[in-house]
mmCIF file of C-alpha atoms in Angstrom:
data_model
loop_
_atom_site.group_PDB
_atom_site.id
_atom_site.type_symbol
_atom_site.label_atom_id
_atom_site.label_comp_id
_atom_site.label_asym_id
_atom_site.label_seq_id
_atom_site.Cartn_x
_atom_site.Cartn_y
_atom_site.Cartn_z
ATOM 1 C CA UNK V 20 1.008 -21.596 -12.531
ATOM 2 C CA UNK V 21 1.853 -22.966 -16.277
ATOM 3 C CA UNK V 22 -0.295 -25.527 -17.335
ATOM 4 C CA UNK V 23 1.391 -29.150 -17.439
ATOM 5 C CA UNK V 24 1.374 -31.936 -19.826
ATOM 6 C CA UNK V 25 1.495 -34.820 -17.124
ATOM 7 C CA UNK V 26 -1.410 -32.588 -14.960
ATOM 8 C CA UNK V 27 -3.746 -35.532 -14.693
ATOM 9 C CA UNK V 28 -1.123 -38.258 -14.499
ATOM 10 C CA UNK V 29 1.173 -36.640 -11.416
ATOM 11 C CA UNK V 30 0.042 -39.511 -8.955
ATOM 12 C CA UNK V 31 0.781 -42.421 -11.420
ATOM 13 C CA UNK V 32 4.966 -41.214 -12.181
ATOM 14 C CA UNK V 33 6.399 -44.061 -10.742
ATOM 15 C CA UNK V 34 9.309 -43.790 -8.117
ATOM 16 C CA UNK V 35 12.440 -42.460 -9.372
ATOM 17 C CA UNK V 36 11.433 -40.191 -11.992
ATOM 18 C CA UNK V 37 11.906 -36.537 -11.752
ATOM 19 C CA UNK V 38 9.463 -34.432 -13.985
ATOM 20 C CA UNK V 39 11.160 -30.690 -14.941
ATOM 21 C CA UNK V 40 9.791 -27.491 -16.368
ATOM 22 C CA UNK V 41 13.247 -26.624 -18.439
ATOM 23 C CA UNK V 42 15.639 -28.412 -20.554
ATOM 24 C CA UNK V 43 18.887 -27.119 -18.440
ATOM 25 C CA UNK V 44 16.652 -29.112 -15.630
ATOM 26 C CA UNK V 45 16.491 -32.784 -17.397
ATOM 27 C CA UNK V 46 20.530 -32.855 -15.369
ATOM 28 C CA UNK V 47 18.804 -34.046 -11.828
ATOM 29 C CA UNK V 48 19.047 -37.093 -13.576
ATOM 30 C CA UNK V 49 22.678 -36.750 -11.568
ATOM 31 C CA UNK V 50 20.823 -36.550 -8.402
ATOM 32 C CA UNK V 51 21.141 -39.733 -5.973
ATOM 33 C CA UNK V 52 17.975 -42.020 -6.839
ATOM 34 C CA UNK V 53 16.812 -40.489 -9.681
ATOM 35 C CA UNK V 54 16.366 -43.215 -12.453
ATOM 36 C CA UNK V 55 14.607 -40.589 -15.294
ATOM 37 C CA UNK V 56 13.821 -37.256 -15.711
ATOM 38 C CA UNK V 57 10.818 -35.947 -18.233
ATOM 39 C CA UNK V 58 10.518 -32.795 -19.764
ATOM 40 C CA UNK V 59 7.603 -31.503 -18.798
ATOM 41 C CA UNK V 60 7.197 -30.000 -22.975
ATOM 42 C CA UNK V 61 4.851 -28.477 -24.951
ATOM 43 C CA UNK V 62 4.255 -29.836 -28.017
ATOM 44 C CA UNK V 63 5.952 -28.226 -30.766
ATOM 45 C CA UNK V 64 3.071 -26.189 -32.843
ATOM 46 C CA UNK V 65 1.652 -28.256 -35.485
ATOM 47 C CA UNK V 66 4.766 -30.163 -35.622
ATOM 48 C CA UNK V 67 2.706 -33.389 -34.879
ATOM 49 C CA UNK V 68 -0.045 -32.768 -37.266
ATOM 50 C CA UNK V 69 2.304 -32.079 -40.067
ATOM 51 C CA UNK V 70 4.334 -35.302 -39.041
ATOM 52 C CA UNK V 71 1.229 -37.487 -39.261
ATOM 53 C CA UNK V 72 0.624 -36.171 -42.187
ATOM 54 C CA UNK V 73 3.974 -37.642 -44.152
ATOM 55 C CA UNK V 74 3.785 -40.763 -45.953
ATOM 56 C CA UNK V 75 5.218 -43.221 -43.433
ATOM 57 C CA UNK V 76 7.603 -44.156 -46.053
ATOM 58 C CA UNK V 77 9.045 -40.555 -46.343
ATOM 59 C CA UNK V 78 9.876 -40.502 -42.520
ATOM 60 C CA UNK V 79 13.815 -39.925 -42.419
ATOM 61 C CA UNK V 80 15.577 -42.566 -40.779
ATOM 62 C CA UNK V 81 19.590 -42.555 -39.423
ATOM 63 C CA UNK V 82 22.225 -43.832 -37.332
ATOM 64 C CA UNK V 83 24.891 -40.804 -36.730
ATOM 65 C CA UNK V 84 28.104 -40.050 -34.941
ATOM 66 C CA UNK V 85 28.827 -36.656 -34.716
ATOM 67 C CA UNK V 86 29.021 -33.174 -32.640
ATOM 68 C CA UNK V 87 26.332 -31.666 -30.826
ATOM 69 C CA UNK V 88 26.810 -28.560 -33.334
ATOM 70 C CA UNK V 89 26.093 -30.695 -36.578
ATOM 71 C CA UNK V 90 22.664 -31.876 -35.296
ATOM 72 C CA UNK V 91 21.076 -29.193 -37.371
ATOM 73 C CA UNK V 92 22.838 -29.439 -40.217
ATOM 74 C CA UNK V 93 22.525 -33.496 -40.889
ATOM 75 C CA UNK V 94 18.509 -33.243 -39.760
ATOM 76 C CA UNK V 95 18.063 -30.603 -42.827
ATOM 77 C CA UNK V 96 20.082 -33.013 -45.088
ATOM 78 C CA UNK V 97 17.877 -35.813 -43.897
ATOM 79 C CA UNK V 98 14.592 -34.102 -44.669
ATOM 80 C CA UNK V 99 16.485 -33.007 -48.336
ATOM 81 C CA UNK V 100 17.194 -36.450 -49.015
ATOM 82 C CA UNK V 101 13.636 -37.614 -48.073
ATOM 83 C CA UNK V 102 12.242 -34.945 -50.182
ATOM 84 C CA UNK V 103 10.101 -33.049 -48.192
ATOM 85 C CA UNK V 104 8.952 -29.590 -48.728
ATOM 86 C CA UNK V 105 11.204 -27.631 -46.364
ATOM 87 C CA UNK V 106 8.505 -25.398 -43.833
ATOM 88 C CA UNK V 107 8.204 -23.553 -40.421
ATOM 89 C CA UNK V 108 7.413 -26.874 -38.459
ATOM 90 C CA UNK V 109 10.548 -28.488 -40.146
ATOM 91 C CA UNK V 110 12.772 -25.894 -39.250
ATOM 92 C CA UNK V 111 10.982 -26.036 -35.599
ATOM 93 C CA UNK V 112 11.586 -30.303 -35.404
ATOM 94 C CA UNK V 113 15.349 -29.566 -36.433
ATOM 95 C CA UNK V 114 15.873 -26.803 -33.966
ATOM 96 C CA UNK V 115 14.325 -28.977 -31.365
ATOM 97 C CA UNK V 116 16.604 -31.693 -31.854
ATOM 98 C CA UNK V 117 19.472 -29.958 -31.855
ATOM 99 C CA UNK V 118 18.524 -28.022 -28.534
ATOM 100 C CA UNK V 119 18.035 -31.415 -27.447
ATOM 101 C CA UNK V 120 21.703 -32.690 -28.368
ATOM 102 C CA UNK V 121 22.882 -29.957 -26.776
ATOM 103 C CA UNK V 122 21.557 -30.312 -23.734
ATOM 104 C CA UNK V 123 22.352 -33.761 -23.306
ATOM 105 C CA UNK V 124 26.039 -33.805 -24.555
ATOM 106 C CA UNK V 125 26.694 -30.667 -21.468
ATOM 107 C CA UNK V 126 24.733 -33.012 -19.447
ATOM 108 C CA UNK V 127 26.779 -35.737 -20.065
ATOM 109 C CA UNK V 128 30.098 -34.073 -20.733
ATOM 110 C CA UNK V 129 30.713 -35.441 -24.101
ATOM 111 C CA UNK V 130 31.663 -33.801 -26.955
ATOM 112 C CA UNK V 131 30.104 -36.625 -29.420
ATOM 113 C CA UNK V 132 26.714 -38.230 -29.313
ATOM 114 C CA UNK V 133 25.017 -40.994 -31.580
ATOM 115 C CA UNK V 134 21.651 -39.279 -33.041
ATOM 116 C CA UNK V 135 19.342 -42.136 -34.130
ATOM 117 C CA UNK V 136 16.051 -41.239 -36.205
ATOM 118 C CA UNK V 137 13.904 -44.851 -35.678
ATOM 119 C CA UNK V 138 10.482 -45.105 -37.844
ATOM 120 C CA UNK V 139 8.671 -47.904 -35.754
ATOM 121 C CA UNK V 140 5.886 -49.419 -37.438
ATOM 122 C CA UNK V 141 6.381 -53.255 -34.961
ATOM 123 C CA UNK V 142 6.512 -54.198 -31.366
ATOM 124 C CA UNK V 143 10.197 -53.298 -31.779
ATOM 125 C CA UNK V 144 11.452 -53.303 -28.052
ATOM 126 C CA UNK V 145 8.109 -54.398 -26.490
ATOM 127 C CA UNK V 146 9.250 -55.817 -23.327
ATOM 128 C CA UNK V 147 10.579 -53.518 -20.311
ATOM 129 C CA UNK V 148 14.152 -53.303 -20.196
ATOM 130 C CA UNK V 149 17.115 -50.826 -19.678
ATOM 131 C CA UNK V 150 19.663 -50.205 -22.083
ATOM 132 C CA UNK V 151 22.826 -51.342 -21.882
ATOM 133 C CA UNK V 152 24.619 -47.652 -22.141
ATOM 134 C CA UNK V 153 25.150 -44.798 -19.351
ATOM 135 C CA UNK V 154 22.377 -43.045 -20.487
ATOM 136 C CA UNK V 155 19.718 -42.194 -22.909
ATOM 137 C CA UNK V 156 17.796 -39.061 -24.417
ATOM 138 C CA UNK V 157 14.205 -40.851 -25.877
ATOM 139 C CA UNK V 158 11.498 -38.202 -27.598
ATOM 140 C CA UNK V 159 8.472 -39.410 -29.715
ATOM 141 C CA UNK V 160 7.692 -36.744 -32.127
ATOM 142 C CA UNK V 161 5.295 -38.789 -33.882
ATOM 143 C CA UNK V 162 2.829 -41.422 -32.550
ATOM 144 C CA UNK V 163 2.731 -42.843 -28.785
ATOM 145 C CA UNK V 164 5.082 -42.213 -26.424
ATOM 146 C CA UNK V 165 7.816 -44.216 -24.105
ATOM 147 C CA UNK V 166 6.218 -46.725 -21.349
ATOM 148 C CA UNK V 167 7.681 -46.770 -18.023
ATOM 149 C CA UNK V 168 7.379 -49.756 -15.484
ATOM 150 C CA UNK V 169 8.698 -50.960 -12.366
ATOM 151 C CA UNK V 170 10.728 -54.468 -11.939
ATOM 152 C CA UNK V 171 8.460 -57.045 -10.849
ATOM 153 C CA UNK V 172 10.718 -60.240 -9.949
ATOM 154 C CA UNK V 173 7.204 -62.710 -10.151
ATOM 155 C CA UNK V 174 4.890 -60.799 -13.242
ATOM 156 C CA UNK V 175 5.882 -58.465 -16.220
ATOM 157 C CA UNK V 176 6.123 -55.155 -15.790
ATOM 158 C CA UNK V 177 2.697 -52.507 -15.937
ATOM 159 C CA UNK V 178 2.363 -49.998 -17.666
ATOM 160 C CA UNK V 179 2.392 -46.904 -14.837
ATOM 161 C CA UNK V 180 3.005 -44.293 -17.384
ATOM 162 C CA UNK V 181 3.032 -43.413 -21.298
ATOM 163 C CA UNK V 182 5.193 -40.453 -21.341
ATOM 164 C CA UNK V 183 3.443 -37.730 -24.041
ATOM 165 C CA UNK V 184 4.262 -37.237 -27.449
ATOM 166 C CA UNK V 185 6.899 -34.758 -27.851
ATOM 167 C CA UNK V 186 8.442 -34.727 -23.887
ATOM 168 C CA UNK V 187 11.937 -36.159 -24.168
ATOM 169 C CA UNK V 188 12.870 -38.134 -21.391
ATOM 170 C CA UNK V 189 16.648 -38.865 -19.885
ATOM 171 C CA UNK V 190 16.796 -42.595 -18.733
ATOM 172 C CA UNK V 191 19.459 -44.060 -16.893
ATOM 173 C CA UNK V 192 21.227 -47.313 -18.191
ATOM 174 C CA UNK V 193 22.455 -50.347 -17.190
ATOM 175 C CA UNK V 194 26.668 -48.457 -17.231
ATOM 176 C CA UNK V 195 24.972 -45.578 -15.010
ATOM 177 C CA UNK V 196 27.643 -45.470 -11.748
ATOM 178 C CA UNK V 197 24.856 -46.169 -9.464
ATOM 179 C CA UNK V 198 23.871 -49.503 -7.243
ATOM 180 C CA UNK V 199 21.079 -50.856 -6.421
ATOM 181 C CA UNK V 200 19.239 -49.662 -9.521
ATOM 182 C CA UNK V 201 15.847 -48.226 -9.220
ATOM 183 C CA UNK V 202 13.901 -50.946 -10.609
ATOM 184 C CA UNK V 203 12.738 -48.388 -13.343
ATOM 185 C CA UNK V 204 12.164 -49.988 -16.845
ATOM 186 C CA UNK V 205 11.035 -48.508 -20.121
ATOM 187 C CA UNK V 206 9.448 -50.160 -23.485
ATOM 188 C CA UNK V 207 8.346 -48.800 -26.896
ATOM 189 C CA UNK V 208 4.431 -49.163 -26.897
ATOM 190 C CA UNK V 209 3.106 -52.429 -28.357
ATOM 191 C CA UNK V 210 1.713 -50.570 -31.754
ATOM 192 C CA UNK V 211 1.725 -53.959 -34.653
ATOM 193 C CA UNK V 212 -1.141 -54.203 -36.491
ATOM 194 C CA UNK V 213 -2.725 -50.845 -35.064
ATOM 195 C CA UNK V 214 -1.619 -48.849 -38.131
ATOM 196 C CA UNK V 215 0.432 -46.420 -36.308
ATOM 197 C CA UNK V 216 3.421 -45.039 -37.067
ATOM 198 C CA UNK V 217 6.123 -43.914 -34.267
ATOM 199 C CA UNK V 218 9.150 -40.949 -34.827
ATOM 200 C CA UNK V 219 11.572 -41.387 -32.235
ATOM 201 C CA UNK V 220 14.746 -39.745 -31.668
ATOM 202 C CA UNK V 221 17.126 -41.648 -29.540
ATOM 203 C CA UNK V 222 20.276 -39.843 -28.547
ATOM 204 C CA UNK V 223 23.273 -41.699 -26.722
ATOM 205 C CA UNK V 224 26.879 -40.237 -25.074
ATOM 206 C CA UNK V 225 29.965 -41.330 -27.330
ATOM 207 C CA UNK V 226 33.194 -41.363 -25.598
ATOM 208 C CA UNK V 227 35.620 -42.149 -28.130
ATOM 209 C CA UNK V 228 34.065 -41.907 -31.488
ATOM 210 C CA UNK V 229 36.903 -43.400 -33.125
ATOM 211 C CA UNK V 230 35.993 -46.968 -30.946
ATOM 212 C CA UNK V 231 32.138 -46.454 -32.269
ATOM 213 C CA UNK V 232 31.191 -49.222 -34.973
#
């Protein structure tokens, strides 16, 4: 049997979310009642040692619009403009994204998607919430991991599970076709004044590019 990331944290995956062994498998997040679905991933090799390597200030950072098929192409124009040494864990981080985009945009039956590269150094989206689109593609190439929690109408959310560095997870949104919602909730890790530095790819379905800001 293959050796899992989430081995020792099975028993804490809170209600709701599917964990899968392929990337064609991340689309049971169609099933009835499933709120997220992980990739059960390797980590890229020494992908995340080379990341935490890069000055912090070097990390590329974007907001894009555009076909699955130009994923590739704007990640290598990214890391130009940043001016980093092209290598083999570059070209493995763009090919990983782009399998990524591809995946998602079959899963969602879109022919656009937005492609965001965040560089989180703050509590930026500390608090559980879910986002206010269909769905979502979240992967933390560098640094900690998404947080997933369950509604709790009296206390704020706990932390039940920090999903690992490098497994992209689907989450539903708030415009997912589905009622009652799960209760499922996600944050970015409180990280401010630890030092750290988070690489997070966030990849959204785009109906109608042409009504995109």
């Amino acid at each position: 049997m293959p050796d899992t990331l989430l081995r020792n944290t099975l028993q804490q995956v809170p209600v709701g979310v599917s964990v899968v062994e392929q990337a064609v498998d991340l689309s049971v997040i169609h099933l009835p009642d499933c709120a997220a679905a992980i990739w059960n991933k390797a980590p890229l090799p020494g992908c995340e040692a080379w990341l935490d390597a890069l000055n912090p200030e070097q990390l590329p950072r974007a907001r894009l619009i555009l076909r699955p098929d130009a994923v590739a192409r704007s990640i290598i124009h990214l890391f130009e403009g940043a001016e980093i040494t092209p290598c083999p864990e570059q070209d493995l981080l763009t090919a990983d994204i782009a399998e990524l985009a591809e995946q998602f945009s079959q899963m969602m039956k879109v022919d656009y998607i937005r492609l965001r590269l965040d560089v989180v150094q703050t509590n930026a989206c500390r608090k559980f919430h879910v986002d206010a689109v269909r769905a979502r593609l979240v992967c933390t190439y560098r640094g900690t991991g998404t947080q997933l929690g369950m509604q709790d109408q009296n206390d704020e959310p706990q932390c039940l599970l920090t999903v690992p560095t490098g497994a992209p997870i689907v989450l539903r949104g708030t415009k997912w076709p589905e009622y009652p919602r799960s209760g499922l909730l996600h944050r970015s890790p409180p990280i401010e004044g630890t030092g750290e530095t988070r690489l997070v790819v966030v990849i959204d379905p785009v109906i109608d590019p042409e009504m995109e800001i």
